[in-house]
Short mmCIF file of C-alpha atoms in Angstrom, two decimals:
data_model
loop_
_atom_site.label_atom_id
_atom_site.label_comp_id
_atom_site.label_asym_id
_atom_site.label_seq_id
_atom_site.Cartn_x
_atom_site.Cartn_y
_atom_site.Cartn_z
CA MET A 498 0.00 0.00 0.00
CA TRP A 499 2.91 2.34 0.78
CA ASP A 500 6.51 2.59 -0.39
CA SER A 501 7.57 1.67 3.14
CA PRO A 502 5.87 -0.55 5.72
CA LEU A 503 6.58 2.10 8.37
CA ARG A 504 3.52 4.30 8.85
CA ALA A 505 3.23 7.60 10.66
CA ALA A 506 0.53 9.74 12.27
CA GLU A 507 1.20 13.47 12.32
CA PHE A 508 -0.32 15.56 15.14
CA PHE A 509 -0.29 19.38 15.08
CA ALA A 510 0.43 18.86 11.41
CA GLY A 511 0.23 22.48 10.32
CA MET A 512 0.84 22.82 6.60
CA GLY A 513 2.46 19.39 6.37
CA LEU A 514 6.22 19.93 6.29
CA VAL A 515 6.78 17.09 8.78
CA ARG A 516 4.93 14.87 6.33
CA ALA A 517 7.12 16.13 3.48
CA ALA A 518 10.24 15.22 5.48
CA LEU A 519 8.95 11.81 6.54
CA GLU A 520 7.90 10.86 3.03
CA GLN A 521 11.34 11.85 1.73
CA SER A 522 12.74 9.37 4.23
CA GLY A 523 10.50 6.44 3.34
CA PHE A 524 7.62 6.76 5.81
CA GLY A 525 3.99 6.63 4.76
CA VAL A 526 1.85 9.23 6.55
CA VAL A 527 -1.63 7.78 7.06
CA PHE A 528 -3.13 10.27 9.52
CA ALA A 529 -2.78 14.00 10.17
CA ASN A 530 -4.52 16.39 12.54
CA ASP A 531 -4.57 20.14 13.03
CA ILE A 532 -7.10 22.71 14.16
CA SER A 533 -6.19 25.45 11.65
CA ALA A 534 -8.39 25.63 8.55
CA ILE A 535 -5.85 27.90 6.82
CA LYS A 536 -2.97 25.49 7.35
CA PHE A 537 -5.25 22.67 6.26
CA ALA A 538 -5.82 24.53 2.96
CA ILE A 539 -2.06 24.49 2.31
CA TYR A 540 -1.78 20.88 3.45
CA ALA A 541 -4.61 19.74 1.17
CA ALA A 542 -3.16 21.59 -1.82
CA ASN A 543 0.09 19.66 -1.38
CA PHE A 544 -0.97 16.25 -0.05
CA GLY A 545 -4.72 15.99 -0.54
CA ASP A 546 -7.21 15.74 2.31
CA ASP A 547 -7.85 12.00 2.55
CA ASP A 548 -5.72 11.48 5.66
CA PHE A 549 -6.36 14.83 7.35
CA HIS A 550 -8.64 15.22 10.38
CA LEU A 551 -9.43 18.94 10.77
CA GLY A 552 -10.30 19.71 14.36
CA ASP A 553 -9.18 20.07 17.97
CA ILE A 554 -6.95 17.30 19.31
CA ARG A 555 -9.12 17.35 22.45
CA ASP A 556 -11.89 15.84 20.34
CA LEU A 557 -9.75 12.91 19.19
CA TRP A 558 -9.75 9.48 20.79
CA GLY A 559 -7.32 6.61 20.52
CA ASP A 560 -9.74 4.65 18.37
CA ASP A 561 -9.65 7.46 15.77
CA ILE A 562 -5.98 6.82 15.05
CA PRO A 563 -4.94 4.06 12.65
CA THR A 564 -2.20 1.62 13.59
CA VAL A 565 1.15 3.31 12.97
CA GLU A 566 4.80 2.79 13.88
CA LEU A 567 5.51 6.49 14.50
CA ALA A 568 3.56 9.41 15.96
CA THR A 569 4.90 12.96 15.58
CA ALA A 570 3.86 16.09 17.44
CA SER A 571 5.08 19.61 16.73
CA PHE A 572 2.87 20.89 19.52
CA PRO A 573 2.43 24.67 20.05
CA CYS A 574 5.51 26.52 21.27
CA THR A 575 3.58 29.58 22.50
CA ASP A 576 3.98 28.84 26.22
CA LEU A 577 7.53 27.49 25.90
CA SER A 578 9.14 30.23 23.81
CA VAL A 579 11.21 32.91 25.53
CA ALA A 580 9.08 35.37 23.54
CA GLY A 581 5.88 34.03 25.13
CA GLY A 582 4.41 34.05 28.59
CA ARG A 583 6.44 30.98 29.65
CA ALA A 584 3.43 29.18 31.14
CA GLY A 585 5.07 25.99 29.88
CA LEU A 586 3.22 22.69 29.73
CA ALA A 587 0.62 24.17 32.06
CA GLY A 588 -0.27 26.72 29.39
CA THR A 589 -3.39 26.62 27.25
CA GLU A 590 -1.52 25.93 24.00
CA SER A 591 1.74 24.13 24.85
CA GLY A 592 -0.26 22.16 27.40
CA LEU A 593 -1.86 20.34 24.48
CA PHE A 594 1.13 18.03 24.81
CA TRP A 595 -0.95 16.21 27.44
CA GLN A 596 -3.75 15.68 24.94
CA PHE A 597 -1.26 14.06 22.58
CA THR A 598 -0.08 11.63 25.26
CA ARG A 599 -3.69 10.98 26.26
CA VAL A 600 -4.44 9.84 22.71
CA LEU A 601 -1.36 7.61 22.73
CA GLU A 602 -2.42 6.02 25.97
CA GLU A 603 -5.92 5.40 24.64
CA MET A 604 -4.42 3.50 21.71
CA GLY A 605 -3.48 0.81 24.23
CA GLU A 606 -1.56 -2.07 22.70
CA ARG A 607 -1.63 -0.26 19.36
CA LYS A 608 0.61 2.55 20.67
CA PRO A 609 3.27 3.37 18.06
CA GLN A 610 6.78 2.05 18.56
CA GLY A 611 8.23 5.52 18.13
CA VAL A 612 7.34 9.09 19.09
CA LEU A 613 8.90 12.28 17.75
CA LEU A 614 8.31 15.61 19.53
CA GLU A 615 9.64 18.85 18.04
CA ASN A 616 9.66 22.25 19.69
CA VAL A 617 11.69 25.40 20.41
CA MET A 618 14.82 25.29 22.54
CA GLY A 619 12.84 27.01 25.30
CA PHE A 620 11.30 23.59 25.92
CA ALA A 621 14.57 22.62 27.62
CA THR A 622 14.58 25.57 30.02
CA SER A 623 10.87 26.14 30.64
CA HIS A 624 10.17 26.29 34.39
CA GLY A 625 13.82 25.64 35.13
CA GLY A 626 13.80 22.45 33.07
CA ARG A 627 10.85 20.92 34.91
CA ASP A 628 8.63 20.89 31.81
CA LEU A 629 11.15 18.80 29.88
CA GLU A 630 11.48 16.49 32.89
CA ALA A 631 7.69 16.12 32.98
CA ALA A 632 7.58 15.27 29.27
CA VAL A 633 10.32 12.64 29.61
CA GLU A 634 8.59 11.20 32.67
CA GLU A 635 5.28 11.00 30.81
CA LEU A 636 6.80 9.22 27.82
CA ASN A 637 8.58 6.85 30.22
CA ARG A 638 5.24 6.14 31.88
CA LEU A 639 3.81 5.21 28.48
CA GLY A 640 6.65 2.75 27.92
CA TYR A 641 9.12 4.81 25.89
CA SER A 642 12.84 5.27 26.43
CA CYS A 643 13.79 8.85 25.56
CA ASP A 644 16.53 10.59 23.64
CA LEU A 645 17.24 14.32 23.21
CA ILE A 646 18.83 15.83 20.12
CA VAL A 647 19.18 19.34 18.74
CA GLY A 648 18.70 20.06 15.05
CA ASP A 649 19.47 23.40 13.41
CA ALA A 650 18.20 24.48 10.00
CA LYS A 651 21.51 26.22 9.28
CA TRP A 652 23.11 22.83 8.71
CA PHE A 653 21.09 22.58 5.50
CA VAL A 654 19.61 25.98 4.59
CA PRO A 655 20.59 29.60 5.32
CA GLN A 656 18.37 30.01 8.39
CA SER A 657 19.29 29.96 12.07
CA ARG A 658 16.58 27.73 13.56
CA PRO A 659 17.69 25.46 16.42
CA ARG A 660 15.02 23.05 17.57
CA LEU A 661 14.80 20.41 20.28
CA PHE A 662 13.67 16.89 19.36
CA LEU A 663 12.48 14.51 22.06
CA ILE A 664 12.36 10.98 20.68
CA GLY A 665 10.71 8.06 22.39
CA LEU A 666 11.29 4.42 21.47
CA ALA A 667 9.43 1.45 22.93
CA ASP A 668 12.33 -0.81 21.99
CA PRO A 669 15.55 1.27 21.99
CA PRO A 670 18.68 -0.09 20.29
CA LYS A 671 21.27 -1.92 22.36
CA ILE A 672 24.16 0.08 20.85
CA GLU A 673 24.43 3.58 22.28
CA ASP A 674 26.38 6.74 21.57
CA ARG A 675 28.06 7.86 24.79
CA GLY A 676 30.76 10.00 23.23
CA ARG A 677 31.76 13.63 23.57
CA PRO A 678 29.40 16.56 22.94
CA THR A 679 28.35 17.05 19.32
CA PRO A 680 26.33 19.70 17.48
CA PHE A 681 23.22 17.52 17.83
CA ARG A 682 23.95 16.44 21.41
CA PRO A 683 25.54 19.44 23.10
CA ARG A 684 27.02 19.24 26.57
CA TRP A 685 23.77 20.16 28.30
CA VAL A 686 22.08 17.06 26.81
CA LEU A 687 24.80 14.79 28.18
CA LYS A 688 24.53 16.54 31.53
CA TYR A 689 20.74 16.16 31.50
CA ARG A 690 21.06 12.38 31.32
CA GLU A 691 23.66 12.31 34.08
CA GLU A 692 21.41 14.37 36.34
CA HIS A 693 18.33 12.21 35.69
CA PRO A 694 19.47 8.65 36.40
CA GLN A 695 15.89 7.72 37.29
CA SER A 696 14.73 8.47 33.74
CA ARG A 697 14.74 5.76 31.09
CA MET A 698 16.95 7.22 28.36
CA HIS A 699 19.19 6.19 25.48
CA PHE A 700 21.49 7.92 22.97
CA PHE A 701 21.11 6.64 19.41
CA PRO A 702 24.29 6.90 17.25
CA LEU A 703 24.06 9.63 14.61
CA PRO A 704 26.36 10.92 11.84
CA SER A 705 27.63 14.48 11.96
CA PRO A 706 25.49 17.02 10.11
CA ALA A 707 26.79 19.14 7.25
CA LYS A 708 29.46 21.68 8.25
CA ALA A 709 29.04 24.22 5.45
CA VAL A 710 26.29 26.81 5.94
CA PRO A 711 24.57 27.84 2.66
CA GLU A 712 24.39 31.59 2.04
CA LEU A 713 21.23 33.66 1.86
CA ARG A 714 21.70 34.39 -1.83
CA THR A 715 20.94 30.73 -2.64
CA VAL A 716 17.26 31.22 -1.71
CA VAL A 717 16.59 34.83 -2.78
CA GLU A 718 14.18 35.52 -5.63
CA GLN A 719 15.50 37.86 -8.30
CA LEU A 720 12.87 40.59 -8.39
CA PRO A 721 13.20 43.32 -11.04
CA ASP A 722 14.08 46.87 -9.99
CA THR A 723 10.57 47.95 -10.93
CA ASP A 724 8.86 45.44 -8.65
CA ARG A 725 6.61 47.30 -6.21
CA ARG A 726 7.71 45.07 -3.36
CA TRP A 727 10.93 47.07 -3.06
CA TRP A 728 10.29 49.74 -0.47
CA PRO A 729 9.69 53.30 -1.67
CA GLU A 730 11.95 56.21 -0.81
CA GLU A 731 9.96 57.39 2.20
CA ARG A 732 9.97 53.97 3.80
CA MET A 733 13.69 53.64 3.15
CA ARG A 734 14.28 56.91 5.00
CA ASP A 735 12.36 55.55 7.97
CA PHE A 736 14.40 52.36 7.83
CA GLU A 737 17.75 54.15 7.81
CA GLY A 738 16.58 56.64 10.41
CA SER A 739 15.75 53.88 12.88
CA LEU A 740 19.22 52.32 12.78
CA SER A 741 21.40 52.59 15.88
CA PRO A 742 24.95 53.92 15.38
CA ILE A 743 26.30 50.35 15.35
CA GLN A 744 23.65 49.22 12.87
CA SER A 745 24.19 52.29 10.71
CA ARG A 746 27.93 51.61 10.48
CA ARG A 747 27.20 48.00 9.56
CA VAL A 748 24.82 49.00 6.76
CA ASN A 749 27.12 51.74 5.45
CA LYS A 750 29.97 49.25 5.24
CA LEU A 751 27.76 46.97 3.14
CA ILE A 752 26.75 49.86 0.88
CA LYS A 753 30.43 50.70 0.20
CA ASP A 754 31.29 47.13 -0.73
CA ASP A 755 32.07 46.60 -4.43
CA ARG A 756 29.86 43.47 -4.37
CA ILE A 757 26.14 43.16 -3.78
CA GLN A 758 25.60 41.88 -0.23
CA LEU A 759 22.44 40.30 1.17
CA ARG A 760 21.33 40.33 4.80
CA THR A 761 18.07 39.99 6.69
CA ALA A 762 16.65 42.43 9.24
CA TYR A 763 14.07 42.39 12.05
CA ARG A 764 12.18 45.19 13.74
CA ARG A 765 12.95 45.34 17.45
CA THR A 766 11.65 47.34 20.38
CA ARG A 767 14.51 49.11 22.12
CA ARG A 768 14.05 51.67 24.90
CA GLY A 769 10.40 52.03 24.07
CA GLY A 770 10.96 52.64 20.37
CA THR A 771 10.94 50.55 17.19
CA VAL A 772 14.26 50.07 15.42
CA TRP A 773 15.62 47.90 12.65
CA GLU A 774 18.50 45.52 13.29
CA VAL A 775 20.45 43.91 10.44
CA ARG A 776 22.11 40.52 10.89
CA ARG A 777 25.87 40.54 10.52
CA ASP A 778 26.02 37.06 8.96
CA LYS A 779 24.80 35.79 5.60
CA ILE A 780 21.89 33.71 6.81
CA ALA A 781 18.34 34.53 7.87
CA GLY A 782 17.19 34.67 11.44
CA CYS A 783 14.65 32.18 12.72
CA LEU A 784 11.40 32.48 10.76
CA ARG A 785 8.35 33.22 12.88
CA THR A 786 4.65 33.55 12.34
CA ALA A 787 3.96 36.86 10.63
CA SER A 788 0.93 37.90 12.68
CA GLY A 789 2.87 40.83 14.07
CA GLY A 790 4.99 43.23 12.03
CA SER A 791 8.04 42.71 14.25
CA SER A 792 7.99 39.02 13.41
CA LYS A 793 8.45 39.50 9.66
CA GLN A 794 11.93 39.48 8.22
CA ALA A 795 13.09 41.93 5.59
CA LEU A 796 15.73 41.40 2.92
CA VAL A 797 18.49 44.01 2.81
CA GLU A 798 20.39 44.33 -0.47
CA ALA A 799 23.41 46.64 -0.32
CA GLY A 800 26.57 47.33 -2.29
CA ARG A 801 28.11 49.47 -5.05
CA GLY A 802 26.77 52.57 -3.38
CA GLU A 803 23.14 51.41 -3.26
CA LEU A 804 20.71 50.19 -0.62
CA ARG A 805 17.25 48.72 -1.01
CA VAL A 806 14.96 46.70 1.23
CA ARG A 807 11.81 44.59 0.92
CA TRP A 808 9.99 41.92 2.88
CA LEU A 809 11.04 38.32 2.31
CA THR A 810 8.57 36.61 0.00
CA PRO A 811 6.58 33.44 0.74
CA ARG A 812 8.73 31.56 -1.76
CA GLU A 813 11.87 32.67 0.06
CA TYR A 814 10.31 31.57 3.36
CA ALA A 815 9.58 28.21 1.75
CA ARG A 816 13.15 27.85 0.52
CA LEU A 817 14.47 28.76 3.98
CA GLN A 818 12.38 25.87 5.30
CA GLY A 819 13.77 23.53 2.63
CA ALA A 820 10.39 23.35 0.91
CA ASP A 821 10.88 25.17 -2.38
CA ASP A 822 8.23 23.13 -4.21
CA VAL A 823 5.42 23.68 -1.70
CA VAL A 824 2.15 24.96 -3.24
CA LEU A 825 1.04 28.23 -1.61
CA ASP A 826 -1.49 29.69 -4.06
CA THR A 827 -4.55 28.63 -2.05
CA VAL A 828 -3.88 31.22 0.70
CA THR A 829 -2.90 34.88 1.06
CA VAL A 830 0.69 36.09 1.39
CA ASN A 831 0.41 36.62 5.16
CA GLN A 832 -1.31 33.26 5.61
CA ALA A 833 1.55 31.59 3.75
CA LEU A 834 4.13 33.43 5.88
CA ASN A 835 2.30 32.38 9.04
CA GLY A 836 2.13 28.75 7.97
CA LEU A 837 5.79 28.63 7.02
CA GLY A 838 6.98 30.55 10.08
CA ASP A 839 5.20 28.03 12.28
CA ALA A 840 6.46 24.98 10.37
CA VAL A 841 9.51 22.73 10.60
CA CYS A 842 12.60 22.84 8.42
CA VAL A 843 12.16 19.87 6.09
CA PRO A 844 15.80 18.75 5.71
CA VAL A 845 16.31 18.77 9.50
CA VAL A 846 13.35 16.45 10.12
CA SER A 847 14.34 14.38 7.11
CA TRP A 848 17.86 14.00 8.58
CA VAL A 849 16.37 12.83 11.89
CA ALA A 850 13.99 10.46 10.12
CA ARG A 851 16.59 9.00 7.78
CA HIS A 852 19.46 8.55 10.24
CA TYR A 853 17.50 7.87 13.41
CA LEU A 854 13.83 6.98 13.14
CA MET A 855 13.95 4.71 10.12
CA PRO A 856 16.88 2.51 11.24
CA ALA A 857 15.71 2.45 14.88
CA LEU A 858 12.17 1.43 14.02
CA ARG A 859 13.19 -1.03 11.34
CA SER A 860 15.42 -2.82 13.84
CA SER A 861 12.66 -2.89 16.42
CA THR A 862 11.15 -6.35 16.93
CA GLY A 863 7.88 -4.75 17.95
CA ALA A 864 7.69 -2.66 14.79
CA ALA A 865 8.39 -5.64 12.60
CA SER A 866 5.70 -7.60 14.42
CA SER A 867 3.07 -4.90 13.98
CA VAL A 868 3.92 -4.64 10.30
CA ARG A 869 3.44 -8.38 9.85
CA GLN A 870 0.09 -8.18 11.63
CA ALA A 871 -1.00 -5.31 9.38
CA ILE A 872 -0.05 -7.26 6.27
#
């Protein structure tokens, strides 16, 4: 029925970029759920709507979920992010984690062999680390051994987007990685395991990610000089006028360069006022939902005595998420930016799926057994 016998259910599916990553890695996604009708419109345009359950996860029951080997959950980061209220897993939105584990528990003996949680790095520090401890404890209670890894989009695309992955396996591998800190298992992860000997944990061996960081220019659309998306003169004056002395020197240096340079910029609130800040490196900052103006990123093009600025386009957002071929024409520009800013970076999840989830689940006796039963 599928290219691979390993099936996945995707919770908090958003526009479907977890599905895109899993399918690249050989999984067959047979169930998806999200509450957002707008994100569902993007999802359906790219994957169809046969497997999608539009609605609140609180209305789902274990019997609603087909038998799968993997369940994923990119549950809301609102209460975990340092930019949010930090209510953590007790919050209205991030607290939906408990609804996800409720559904897993209700699946009983059909619980998937693997679980993949993805969220912001604030998940690790929320409530002094107690929220992460609670999540690990809950997965342990459901029969999963846990692993923690960090994945950053900048290993694959020109975007700084570190994310924490909490992986649960019902049948973890016997061979473990207990080596020195790595980009995907920094020192704090090793320390976490040492400080939680009561937790059931494992470290699955992983290859090193790519070392070279692609530059921003590899994802930028070439818009003509006459395109109205380039900011007019008045707006450019406001932009330059908001720059701090340090930022102004940075931009002026770029303008004087004999090559065209590309950077991204955010609006920030400093000392009660709104200012623009330009990144010093050649990659984008972490994409966010574009519901507020300060969350949108602008493209700064400077060099040969010229300066011009515009907002990043939906296609550039898509490329920064490693999803250049995603269909976006069923929604507005801001809806596309929101969906992409709230999504995962496809090559990061694909890397996790290919080098971790697929080999771990294929070697699992339980997974093989459930596949035979399904066949």
